Short mmCIF file of C-alpha atoms and ligand atoms in Angstrom, two decimals:
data_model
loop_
_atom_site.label_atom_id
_atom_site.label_comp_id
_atom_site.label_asym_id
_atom_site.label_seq_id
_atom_site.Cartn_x
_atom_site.Cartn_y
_atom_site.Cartn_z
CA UNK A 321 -2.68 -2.62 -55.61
CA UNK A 322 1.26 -3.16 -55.85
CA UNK A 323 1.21 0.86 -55.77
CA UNK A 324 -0.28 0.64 -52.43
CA UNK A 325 1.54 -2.08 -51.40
CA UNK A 326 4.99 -0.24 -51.99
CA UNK A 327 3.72 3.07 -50.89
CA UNK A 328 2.67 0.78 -47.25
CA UNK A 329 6.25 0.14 -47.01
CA UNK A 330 8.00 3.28 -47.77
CA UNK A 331 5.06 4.71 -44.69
CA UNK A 332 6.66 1.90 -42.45
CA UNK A 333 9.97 1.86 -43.07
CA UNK A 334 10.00 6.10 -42.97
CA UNK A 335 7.98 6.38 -39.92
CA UNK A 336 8.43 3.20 -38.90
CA UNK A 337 11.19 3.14 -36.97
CA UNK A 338 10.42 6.23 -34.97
CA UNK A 339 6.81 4.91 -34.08
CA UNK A 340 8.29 1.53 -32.93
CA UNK A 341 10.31 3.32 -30.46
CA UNK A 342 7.35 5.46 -29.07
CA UNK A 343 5.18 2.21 -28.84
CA UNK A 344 8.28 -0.20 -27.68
CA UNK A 345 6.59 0.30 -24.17
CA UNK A 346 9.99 0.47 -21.62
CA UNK A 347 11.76 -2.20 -19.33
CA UNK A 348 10.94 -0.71 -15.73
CA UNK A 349 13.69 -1.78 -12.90
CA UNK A 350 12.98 -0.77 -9.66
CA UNK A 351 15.36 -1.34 -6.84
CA UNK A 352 14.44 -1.07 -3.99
CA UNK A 353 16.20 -0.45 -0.29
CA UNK A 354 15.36 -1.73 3.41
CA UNK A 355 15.60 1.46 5.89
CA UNK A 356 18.40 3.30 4.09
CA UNK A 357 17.02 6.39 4.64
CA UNK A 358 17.01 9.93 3.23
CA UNK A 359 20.81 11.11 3.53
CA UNK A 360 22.75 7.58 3.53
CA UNK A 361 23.22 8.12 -0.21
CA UNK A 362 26.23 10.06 -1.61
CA UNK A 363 24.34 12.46 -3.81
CA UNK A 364 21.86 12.87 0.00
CA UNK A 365 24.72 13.99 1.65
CA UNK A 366 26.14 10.41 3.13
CA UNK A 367 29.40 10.71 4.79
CA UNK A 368 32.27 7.68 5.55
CA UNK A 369 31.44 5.56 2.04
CA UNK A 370 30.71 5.89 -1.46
CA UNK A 371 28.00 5.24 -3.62
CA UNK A 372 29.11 6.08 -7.41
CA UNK A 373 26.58 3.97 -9.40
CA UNK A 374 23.32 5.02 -7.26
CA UNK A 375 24.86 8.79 -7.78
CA UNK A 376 25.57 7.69 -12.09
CA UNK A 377 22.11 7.60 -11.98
CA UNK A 378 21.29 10.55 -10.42
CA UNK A 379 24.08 12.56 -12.65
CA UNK A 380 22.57 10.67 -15.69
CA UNK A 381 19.10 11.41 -14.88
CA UNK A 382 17.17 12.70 -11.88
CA UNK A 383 17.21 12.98 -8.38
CA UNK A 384 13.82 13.77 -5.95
CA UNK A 385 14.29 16.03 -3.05
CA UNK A 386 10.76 14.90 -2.17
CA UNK A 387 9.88 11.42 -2.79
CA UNK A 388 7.76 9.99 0.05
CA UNK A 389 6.58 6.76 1.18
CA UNK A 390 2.84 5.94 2.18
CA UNK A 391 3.60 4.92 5.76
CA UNK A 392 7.57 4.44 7.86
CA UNK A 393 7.64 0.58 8.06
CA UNK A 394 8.44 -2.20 6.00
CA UNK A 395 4.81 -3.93 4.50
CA UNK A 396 2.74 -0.70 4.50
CA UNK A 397 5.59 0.72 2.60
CA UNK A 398 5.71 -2.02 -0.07
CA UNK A 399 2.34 -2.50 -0.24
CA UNK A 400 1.96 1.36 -1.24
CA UNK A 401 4.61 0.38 -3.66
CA UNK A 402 3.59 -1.88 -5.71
CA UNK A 403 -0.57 -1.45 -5.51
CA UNK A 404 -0.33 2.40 -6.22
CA UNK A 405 -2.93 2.55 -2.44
CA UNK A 406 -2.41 3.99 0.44
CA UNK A 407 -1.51 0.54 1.95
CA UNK A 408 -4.67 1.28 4.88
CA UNK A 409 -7.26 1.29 1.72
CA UNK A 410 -5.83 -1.91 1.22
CA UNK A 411 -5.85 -3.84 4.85
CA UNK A 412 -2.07 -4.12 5.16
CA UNK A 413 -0.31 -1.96 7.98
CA UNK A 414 2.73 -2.30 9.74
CA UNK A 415 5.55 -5.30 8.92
CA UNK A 416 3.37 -8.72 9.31
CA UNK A 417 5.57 -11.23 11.44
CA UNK A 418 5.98 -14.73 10.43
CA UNK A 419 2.66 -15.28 12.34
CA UNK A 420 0.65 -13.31 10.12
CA UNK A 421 -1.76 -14.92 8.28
CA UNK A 422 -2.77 -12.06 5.90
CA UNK A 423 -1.44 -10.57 2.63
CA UNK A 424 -2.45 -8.02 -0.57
CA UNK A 425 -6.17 -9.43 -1.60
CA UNK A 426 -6.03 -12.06 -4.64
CA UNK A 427 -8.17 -9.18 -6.05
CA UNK A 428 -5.99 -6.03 -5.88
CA UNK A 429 -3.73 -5.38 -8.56
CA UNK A 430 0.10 -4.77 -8.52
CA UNK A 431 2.91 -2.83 -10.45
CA UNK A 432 3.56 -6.64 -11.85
CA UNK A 433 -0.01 -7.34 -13.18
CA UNK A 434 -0.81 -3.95 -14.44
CA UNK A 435 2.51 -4.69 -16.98
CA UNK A 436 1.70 -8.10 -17.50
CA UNK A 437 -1.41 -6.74 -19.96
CA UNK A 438 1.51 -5.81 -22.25
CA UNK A 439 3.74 -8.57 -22.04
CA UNK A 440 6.28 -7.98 -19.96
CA UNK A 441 8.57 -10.67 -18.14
CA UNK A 442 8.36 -10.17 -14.12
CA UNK A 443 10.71 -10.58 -11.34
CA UNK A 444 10.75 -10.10 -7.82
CA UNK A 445 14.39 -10.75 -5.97
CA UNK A 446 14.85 -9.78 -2.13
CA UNK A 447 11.95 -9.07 0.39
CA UNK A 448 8.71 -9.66 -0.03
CA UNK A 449 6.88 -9.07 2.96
CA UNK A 450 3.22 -8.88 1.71
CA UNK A 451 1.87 -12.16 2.65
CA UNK A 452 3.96 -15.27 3.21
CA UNK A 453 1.26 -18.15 3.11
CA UNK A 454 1.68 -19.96 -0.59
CA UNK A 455 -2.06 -17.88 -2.02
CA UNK A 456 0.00 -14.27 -1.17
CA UNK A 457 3.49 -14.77 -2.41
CA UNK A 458 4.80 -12.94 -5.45
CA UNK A 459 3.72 -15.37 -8.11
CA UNK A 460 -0.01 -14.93 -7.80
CA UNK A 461 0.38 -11.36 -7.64
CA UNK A 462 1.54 -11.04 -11.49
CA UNK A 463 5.82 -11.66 -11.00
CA UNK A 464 6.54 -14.61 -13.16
CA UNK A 465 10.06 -15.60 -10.66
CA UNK A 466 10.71 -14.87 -7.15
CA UNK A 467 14.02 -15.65 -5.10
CA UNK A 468 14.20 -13.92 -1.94
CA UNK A 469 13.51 -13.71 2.02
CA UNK A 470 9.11 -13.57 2.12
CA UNK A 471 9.57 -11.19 5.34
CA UNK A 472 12.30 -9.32 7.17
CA UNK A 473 15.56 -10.29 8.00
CA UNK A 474 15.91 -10.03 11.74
CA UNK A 475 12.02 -12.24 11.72
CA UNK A 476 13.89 -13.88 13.77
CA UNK A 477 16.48 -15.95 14.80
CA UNK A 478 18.82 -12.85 14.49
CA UNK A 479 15.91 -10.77 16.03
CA UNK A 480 18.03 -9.48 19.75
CA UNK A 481 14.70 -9.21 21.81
CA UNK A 482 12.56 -12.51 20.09
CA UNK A 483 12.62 -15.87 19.00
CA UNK A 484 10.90 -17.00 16.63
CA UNK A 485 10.85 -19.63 13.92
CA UNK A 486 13.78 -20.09 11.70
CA UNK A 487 13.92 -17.79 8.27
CA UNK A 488 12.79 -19.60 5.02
CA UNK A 489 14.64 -18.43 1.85
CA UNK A 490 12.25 -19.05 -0.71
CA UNK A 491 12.13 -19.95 -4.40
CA UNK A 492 9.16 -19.28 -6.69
CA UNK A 493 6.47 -21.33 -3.86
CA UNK A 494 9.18 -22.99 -1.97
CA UNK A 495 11.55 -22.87 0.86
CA UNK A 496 14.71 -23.82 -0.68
CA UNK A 497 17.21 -22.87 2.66
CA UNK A 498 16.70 -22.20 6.31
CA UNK A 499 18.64 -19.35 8.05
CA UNK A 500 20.57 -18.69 4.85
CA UNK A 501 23.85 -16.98 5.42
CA UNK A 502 22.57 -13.19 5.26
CA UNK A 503 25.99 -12.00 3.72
CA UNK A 504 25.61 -13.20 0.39
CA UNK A 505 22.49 -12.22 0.28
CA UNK A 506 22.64 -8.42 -1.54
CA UNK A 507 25.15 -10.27 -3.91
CA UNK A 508 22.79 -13.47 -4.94
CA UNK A 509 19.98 -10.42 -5.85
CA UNK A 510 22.55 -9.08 -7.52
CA UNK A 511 22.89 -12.14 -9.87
CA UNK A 512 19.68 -13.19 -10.08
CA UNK A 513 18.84 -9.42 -11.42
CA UNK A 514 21.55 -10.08 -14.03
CA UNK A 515 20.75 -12.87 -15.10
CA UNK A 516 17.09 -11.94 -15.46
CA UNK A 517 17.70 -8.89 -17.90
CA UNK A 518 20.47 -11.12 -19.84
CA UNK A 519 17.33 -13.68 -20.25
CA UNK A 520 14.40 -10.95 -20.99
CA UNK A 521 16.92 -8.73 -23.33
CA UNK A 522 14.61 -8.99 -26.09
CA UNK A 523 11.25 -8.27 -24.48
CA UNK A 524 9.91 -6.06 -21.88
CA UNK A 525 11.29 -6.29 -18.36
CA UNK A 526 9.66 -5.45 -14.70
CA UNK A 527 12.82 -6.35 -12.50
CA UNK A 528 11.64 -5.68 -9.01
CA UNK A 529 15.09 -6.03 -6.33
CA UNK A 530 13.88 -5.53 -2.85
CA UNK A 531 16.68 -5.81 -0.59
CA UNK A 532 16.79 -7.26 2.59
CA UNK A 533 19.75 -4.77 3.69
CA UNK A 534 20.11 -2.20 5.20
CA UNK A 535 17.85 -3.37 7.35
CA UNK A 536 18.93 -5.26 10.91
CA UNK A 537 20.97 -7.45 11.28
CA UNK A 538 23.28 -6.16 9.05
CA UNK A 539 25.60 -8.43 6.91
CA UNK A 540 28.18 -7.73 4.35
CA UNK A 541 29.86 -10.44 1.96
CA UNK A 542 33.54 -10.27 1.82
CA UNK A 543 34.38 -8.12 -0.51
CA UNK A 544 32.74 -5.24 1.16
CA UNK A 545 33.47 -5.98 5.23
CA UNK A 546 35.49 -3.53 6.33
CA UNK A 547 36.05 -1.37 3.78
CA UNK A 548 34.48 2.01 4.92
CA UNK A 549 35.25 4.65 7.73
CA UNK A 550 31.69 4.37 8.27
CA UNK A 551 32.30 0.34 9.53
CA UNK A 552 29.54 -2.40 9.15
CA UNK A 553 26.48 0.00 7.93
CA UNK A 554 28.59 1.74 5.16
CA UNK A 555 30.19 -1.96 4.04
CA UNK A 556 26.70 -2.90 3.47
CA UNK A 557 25.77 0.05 1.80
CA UNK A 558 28.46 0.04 -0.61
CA UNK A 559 27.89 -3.28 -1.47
CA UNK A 560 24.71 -2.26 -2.43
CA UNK A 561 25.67 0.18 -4.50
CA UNK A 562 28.02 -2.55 -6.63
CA UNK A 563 24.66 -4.47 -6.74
CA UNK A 564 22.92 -1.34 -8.62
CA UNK A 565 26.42 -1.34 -10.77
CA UNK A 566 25.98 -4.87 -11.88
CA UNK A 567 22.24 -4.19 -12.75
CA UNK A 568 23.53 -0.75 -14.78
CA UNK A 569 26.60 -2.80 -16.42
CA UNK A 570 24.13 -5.24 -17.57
CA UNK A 571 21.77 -2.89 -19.15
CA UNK A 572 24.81 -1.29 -21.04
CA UNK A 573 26.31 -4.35 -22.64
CA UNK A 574 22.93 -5.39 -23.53
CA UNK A 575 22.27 -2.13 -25.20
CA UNK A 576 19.23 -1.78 -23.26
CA UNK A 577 20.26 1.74 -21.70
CA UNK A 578 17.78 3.81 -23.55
CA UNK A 579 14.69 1.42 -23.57
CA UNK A 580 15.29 1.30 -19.33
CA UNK A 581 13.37 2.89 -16.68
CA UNK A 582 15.60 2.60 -13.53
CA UNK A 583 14.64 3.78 -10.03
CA UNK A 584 16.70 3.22 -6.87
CA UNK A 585 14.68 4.64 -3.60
CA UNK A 586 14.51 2.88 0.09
CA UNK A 587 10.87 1.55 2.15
CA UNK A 588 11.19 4.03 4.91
CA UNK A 589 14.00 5.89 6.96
CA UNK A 590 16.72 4.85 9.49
CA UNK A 591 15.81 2.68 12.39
CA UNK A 592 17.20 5.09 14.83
CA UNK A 593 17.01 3.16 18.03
CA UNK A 594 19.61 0.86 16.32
CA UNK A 595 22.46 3.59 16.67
CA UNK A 596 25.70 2.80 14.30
CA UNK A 597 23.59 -0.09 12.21
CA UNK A 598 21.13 2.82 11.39
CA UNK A 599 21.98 4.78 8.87
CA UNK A 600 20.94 9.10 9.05
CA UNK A 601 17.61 11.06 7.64
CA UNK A 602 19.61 14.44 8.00
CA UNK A 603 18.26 17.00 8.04
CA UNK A 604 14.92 15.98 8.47
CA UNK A 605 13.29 14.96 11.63
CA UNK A 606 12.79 11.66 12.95
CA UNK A 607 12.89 8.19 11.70
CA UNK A 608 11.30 4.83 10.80
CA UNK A 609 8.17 4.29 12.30
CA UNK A 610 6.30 7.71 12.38
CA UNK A 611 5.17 10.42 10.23
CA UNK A 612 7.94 13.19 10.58
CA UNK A 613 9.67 13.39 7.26
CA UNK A 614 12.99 11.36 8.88
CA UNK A 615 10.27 8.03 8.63
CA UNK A 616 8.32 8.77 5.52
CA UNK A 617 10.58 11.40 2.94
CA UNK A 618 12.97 9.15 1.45
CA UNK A 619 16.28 9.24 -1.17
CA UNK A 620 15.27 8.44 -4.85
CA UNK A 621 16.80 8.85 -8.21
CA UNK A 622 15.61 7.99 -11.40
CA UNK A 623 17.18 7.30 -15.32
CA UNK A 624 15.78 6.83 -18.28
CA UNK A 625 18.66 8.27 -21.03
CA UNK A 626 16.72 10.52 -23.85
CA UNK A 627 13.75 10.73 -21.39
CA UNK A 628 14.62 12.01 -17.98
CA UNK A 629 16.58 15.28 -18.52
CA UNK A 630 20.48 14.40 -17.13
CA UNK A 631 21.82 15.74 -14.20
CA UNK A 632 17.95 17.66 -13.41
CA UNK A 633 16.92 17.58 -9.02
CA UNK A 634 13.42 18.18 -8.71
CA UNK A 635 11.60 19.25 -5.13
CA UNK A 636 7.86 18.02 -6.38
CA UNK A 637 6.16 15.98 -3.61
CA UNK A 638 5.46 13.25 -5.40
CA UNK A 639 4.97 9.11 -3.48
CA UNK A 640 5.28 5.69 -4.40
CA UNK A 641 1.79 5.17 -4.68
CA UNK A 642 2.19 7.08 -7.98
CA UNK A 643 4.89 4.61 -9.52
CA UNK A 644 2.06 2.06 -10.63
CA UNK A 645 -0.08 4.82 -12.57
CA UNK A 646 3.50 6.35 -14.12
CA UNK A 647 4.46 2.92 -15.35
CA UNK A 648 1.27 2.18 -16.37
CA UNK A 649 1.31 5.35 -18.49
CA UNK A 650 4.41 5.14 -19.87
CA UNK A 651 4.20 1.16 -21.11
CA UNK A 652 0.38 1.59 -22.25
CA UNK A 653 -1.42 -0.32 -19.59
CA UNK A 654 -4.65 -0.29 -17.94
CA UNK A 655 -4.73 1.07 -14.32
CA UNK A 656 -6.20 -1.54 -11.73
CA UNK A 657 -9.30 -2.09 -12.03
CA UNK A 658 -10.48 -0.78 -8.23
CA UNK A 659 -9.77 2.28 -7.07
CA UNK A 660 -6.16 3.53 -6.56
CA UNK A 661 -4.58 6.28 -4.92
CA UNK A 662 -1.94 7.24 -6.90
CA UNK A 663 -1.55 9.36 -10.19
CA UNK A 664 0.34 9.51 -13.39
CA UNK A 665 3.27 11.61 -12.39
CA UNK A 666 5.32 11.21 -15.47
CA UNK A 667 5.77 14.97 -15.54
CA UNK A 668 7.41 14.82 -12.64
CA UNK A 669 9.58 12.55 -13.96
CA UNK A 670 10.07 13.49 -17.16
CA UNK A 671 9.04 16.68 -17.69
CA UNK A 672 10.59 19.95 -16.43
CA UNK A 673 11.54 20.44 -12.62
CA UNK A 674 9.78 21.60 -10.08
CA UNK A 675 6.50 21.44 -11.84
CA UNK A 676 3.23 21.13 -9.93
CA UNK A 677 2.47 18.17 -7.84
CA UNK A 678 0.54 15.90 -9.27
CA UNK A 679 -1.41 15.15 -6.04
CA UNK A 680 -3.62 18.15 -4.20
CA UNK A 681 -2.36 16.47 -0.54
CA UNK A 682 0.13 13.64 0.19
CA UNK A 683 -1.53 11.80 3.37
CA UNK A 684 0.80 10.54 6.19
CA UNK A 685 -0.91 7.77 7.72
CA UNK A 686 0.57 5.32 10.74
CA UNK A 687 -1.51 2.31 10.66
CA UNK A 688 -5.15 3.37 10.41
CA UNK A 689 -3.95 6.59 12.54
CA UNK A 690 -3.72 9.62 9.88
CA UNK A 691 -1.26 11.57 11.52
CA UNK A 692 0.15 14.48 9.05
CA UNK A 693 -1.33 15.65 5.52
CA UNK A 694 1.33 17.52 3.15
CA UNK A 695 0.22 20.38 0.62
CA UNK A 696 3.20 21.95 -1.16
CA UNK A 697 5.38 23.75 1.30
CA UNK A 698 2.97 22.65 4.48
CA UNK A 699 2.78 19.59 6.44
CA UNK A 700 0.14 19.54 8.90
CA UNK A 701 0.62 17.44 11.89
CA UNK A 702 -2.76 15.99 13.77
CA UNK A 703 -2.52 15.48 17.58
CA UNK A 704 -0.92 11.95 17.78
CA UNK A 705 1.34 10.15 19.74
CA UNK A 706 5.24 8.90 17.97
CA UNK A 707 8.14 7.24 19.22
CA UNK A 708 11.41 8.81 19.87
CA UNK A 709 14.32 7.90 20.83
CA UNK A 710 15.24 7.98 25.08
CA UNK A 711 18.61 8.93 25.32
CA UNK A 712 21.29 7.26 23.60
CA UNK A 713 20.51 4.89 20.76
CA UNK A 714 22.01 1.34 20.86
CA UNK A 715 24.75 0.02 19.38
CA UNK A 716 26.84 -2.53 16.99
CA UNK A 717 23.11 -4.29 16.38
CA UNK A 718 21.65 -3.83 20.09
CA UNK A 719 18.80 -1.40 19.83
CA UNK A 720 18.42 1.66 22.05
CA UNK A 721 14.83 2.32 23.95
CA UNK A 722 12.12 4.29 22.76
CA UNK A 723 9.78 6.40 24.94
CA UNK A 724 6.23 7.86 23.41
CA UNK A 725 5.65 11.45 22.78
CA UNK A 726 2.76 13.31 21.88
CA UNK A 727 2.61 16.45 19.36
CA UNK A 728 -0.42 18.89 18.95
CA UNK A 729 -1.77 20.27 15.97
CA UNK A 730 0.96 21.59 14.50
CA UNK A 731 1.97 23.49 11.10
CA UNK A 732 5.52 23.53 9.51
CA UNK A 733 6.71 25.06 6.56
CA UNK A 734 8.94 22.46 5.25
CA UNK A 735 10.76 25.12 2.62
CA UNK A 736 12.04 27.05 5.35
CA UNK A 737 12.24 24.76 8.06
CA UNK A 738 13.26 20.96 6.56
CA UNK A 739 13.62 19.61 10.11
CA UNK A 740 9.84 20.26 11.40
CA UNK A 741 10.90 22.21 14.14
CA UNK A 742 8.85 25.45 14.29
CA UNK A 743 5.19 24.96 14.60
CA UNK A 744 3.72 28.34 12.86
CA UNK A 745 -0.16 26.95 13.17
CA UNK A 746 -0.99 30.27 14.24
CA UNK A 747 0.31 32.44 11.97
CA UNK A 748 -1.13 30.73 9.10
CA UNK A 749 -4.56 30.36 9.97
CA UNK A 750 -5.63 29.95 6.43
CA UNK A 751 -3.21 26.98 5.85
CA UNK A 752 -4.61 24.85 8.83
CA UNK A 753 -8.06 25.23 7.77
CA UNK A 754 -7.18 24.25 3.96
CA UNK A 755 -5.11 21.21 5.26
CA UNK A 756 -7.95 20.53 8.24
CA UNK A 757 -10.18 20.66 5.22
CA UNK A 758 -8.50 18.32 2.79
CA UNK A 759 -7.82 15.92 5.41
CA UNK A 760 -11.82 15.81 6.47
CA UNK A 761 -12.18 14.72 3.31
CA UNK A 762 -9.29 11.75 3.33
CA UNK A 763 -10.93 10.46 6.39
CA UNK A 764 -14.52 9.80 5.02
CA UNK A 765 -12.79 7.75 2.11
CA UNK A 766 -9.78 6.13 4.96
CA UNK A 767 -10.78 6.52 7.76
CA UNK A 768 -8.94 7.53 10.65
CA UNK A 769 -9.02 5.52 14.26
CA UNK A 770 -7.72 8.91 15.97
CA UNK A 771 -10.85 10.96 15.20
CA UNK A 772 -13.05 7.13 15.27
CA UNK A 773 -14.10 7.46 11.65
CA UNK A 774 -14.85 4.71 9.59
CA UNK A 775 -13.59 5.40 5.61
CA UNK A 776 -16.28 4.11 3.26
CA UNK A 777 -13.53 3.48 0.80
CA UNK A 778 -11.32 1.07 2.61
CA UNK A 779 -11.36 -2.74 1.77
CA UNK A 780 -10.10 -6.09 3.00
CA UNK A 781 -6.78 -7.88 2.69
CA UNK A 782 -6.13 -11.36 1.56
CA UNK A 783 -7.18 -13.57 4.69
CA UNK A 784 -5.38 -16.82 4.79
CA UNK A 785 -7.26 -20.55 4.79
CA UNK A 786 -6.45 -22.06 7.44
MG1 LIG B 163 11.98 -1.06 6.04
#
């Protein structure tokens, strides 16, 4: 018996060790941007400022050409996010105003939940936007703190056009400030992030920081006004860039580099109407608030040292609906139980580049409107109706008009044309049906208002009391 005893621990403390570390499921930090869109990062091509720590992670780990969102505006986006559904299955479209009196169903599951089966410690700091009444707010969907702005910033005494009633800064369930002063905002995240890892060093972490900038109005704390060639949308930019530094310095001194998932990407792409406070999707076409790959493709980079292969780019369409089942994967956890819409894609981000993607088609919806369906190198445009801009854009936090446009069916190879400007429908035939196809499909489980279907998969959101 002592002979099995002894040979028990020689087992555990050979292969110990090494098991621990593959079952030691890993801290997951996601950060999170407001409209910085596709090339307003340094390693995306951003011009006028600097962004060293978001590009550290890139060099240390890996950078996605083509990382999408579900849909080009601020709630769809998150709710995509952190449910792993296309945010229509779900009942939440758009960005719901401080009148709104919906949010994600009490019986949907989020990022936050699914690692709460294995223990982790949860925190959400910066915008929620997914409900604002007490029953939706972060801390009955599975985040043990919250600190942060429920909706957007400009909602809305800052708002140009609207008035509205004044912005609550809330704590956990309550409002702890009206109108808070916006530029010490990305630095309070900042510290509350910090101070979160420094508490949960010795457990496993979901750090969630959803920032309210870039997003109008923009502010910028002192130690960042002024500082770029680029003026007030750079400042804030770099200053969130410091804020990702203090999150990676923490995780260093900690020692809690190589047990660390860390992803930086943005909700959607530049609010173009909003001139030199928008920041640039270049080269793709477009911007915040439609389907063209300016509103919906956005920057991301991910690190995990030992994991993600340093210094790697990969070109896999991939989305965030697929964060939830990759997280889930990698820490051990159940997937929700209802149905989802995104899939492990761990091989895309750990495995070699430019692997397969993990999803047959990548749907582009606006609202309950599917507008574009993406296979590999094709992206398949339905007849539907977009903003543009008309004429020049606005300026120094005035926004610029809009006019509507309408585009037919129309095909673009997005390998040799990135800015979806040559429709070559009929030369590829084939393509169109096989996206047409795929698509049909989508809309019996969606829906889609624009061809008046009905989807017999889509389900309710949270409806408030009152
Ligand atoms: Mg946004």
């Amino acid at each position: 018996m002592r002979f099995v005893a002894s040979l028990a621990m020689v087992l555990a403390l050979t292969i110990g060790p090494r098991l621990l570390v593959a079952q030691t499921p890993p801290n997951v930090v996601i950060v999170f941007a407001d409209d910085l869109a596709y090339a307003d990062i340094g390693c995306f091509g951003a011009q006028g400022y600097q962004t060293p720590h978001i590009d550290r992670l890139a060099k240390e780990g890996r950078r996605f050409t083509d990382f999408y969102v579900t849909q080009a505006v601020c709630s769809a986006s998150r709710a995509g996010l952190l449910t792993g559904c296309y945010p229509n299955r779900i009942g939440i479209n758009g960005a719901l105003g401080p009148a709104s009196q919906i949010g994600i169903h009490a019986d949907e599951t989020t990022i936050a939940e699914t690692l709460k089966t294995k223990g982790y410690a949860t925190a959400i700091y910066g915008k929620w936007h997914l409900g604002h009444l007490p029953e939706f707010l972060p801390q009955r969907h599975g985040f043990d703190d919250y600190f942060g702005l429920p909706y957007s910033n400009d909602m809305w005494p800052h708002h140009p056009t609207a008035k509205f009633p004044d912005l609550p800064l809330v704590s956990g369930e309550e409002t702890v400030a009206l109108n808070p002063d916006q530029t010490q905002l990305t630095t309070c995240y900042a510290e509350h992030a910090v101070k979160f890892i420094e508490t949960n060093r010795d457990k496993p972490f979901f750090l969630y920081v959803a920032h309210a900038m870039p997003h109008v109005p923009l502010f910028v704390s002192d130690k960042f006004a002024g500082k770029t060639k680029r003026g007030l949308f750079g400042d804030v930019v770099e200053e969130i860039d410091w804020s990702v530094g203090q999150i990676l310095e923490a995780l260093e001194r900690l020692k809690l580099d190589d047990r660390t998932l860390v992803i930086f990407t943005s909700d959607n792409g530049p609010w173009l109407s909003y001139g030199n406070h928008a920041g640039s999707a270049a080269p793709l076409r477009e911007g915040k608030g439609t389907a063209w790959d300016g509103g919906v493709r956005v920057p991301c980079v991910a690190r995990w040292p030992g994991k993600i292969p340093a210094g790697t780019v990969s070109s896999t369409p991939w989305m965030t609906i697929d964060v939830l089942p990759t997280v889930a994967k990698l820490a051990g956890a159940p997937l929700p139980p209802k149905r989802i819409d995104g899939v492990d894609a761990s091989d895309v981000l750990l495995g070699s580049v430019n692997g397969p993607s993990p999803h047959e088609s990548l749907l582009f919806y606006w609202g309950n409107e599917l507008h574009a369906i993406r296979n590999g190198r094709w992206k398949l445009h339905f007849p539907h109706t977009y903003r543009t801009l008309d004429g020049e854009p606005g300026k120094d936090g005035q926004p610029g008009p809009y006019r509507q446009e309408k585009t037919e069916l129309a095909l673009y190879d997005l390998v040799e044309d990135i800015g979806e400007s040559r429709n070559v429908a009929n030369e590829h035939g084939d393509v169109v049906r096989m996206l047409t196809s795929l698509a049909d499909e989508a809309r019996k489980d969606l829906g889609d208002q624009l061809t008046k279907q009905i989807g017999k998969g889509v389900r309710e959101p949270g409806r408030g009391k009152e």
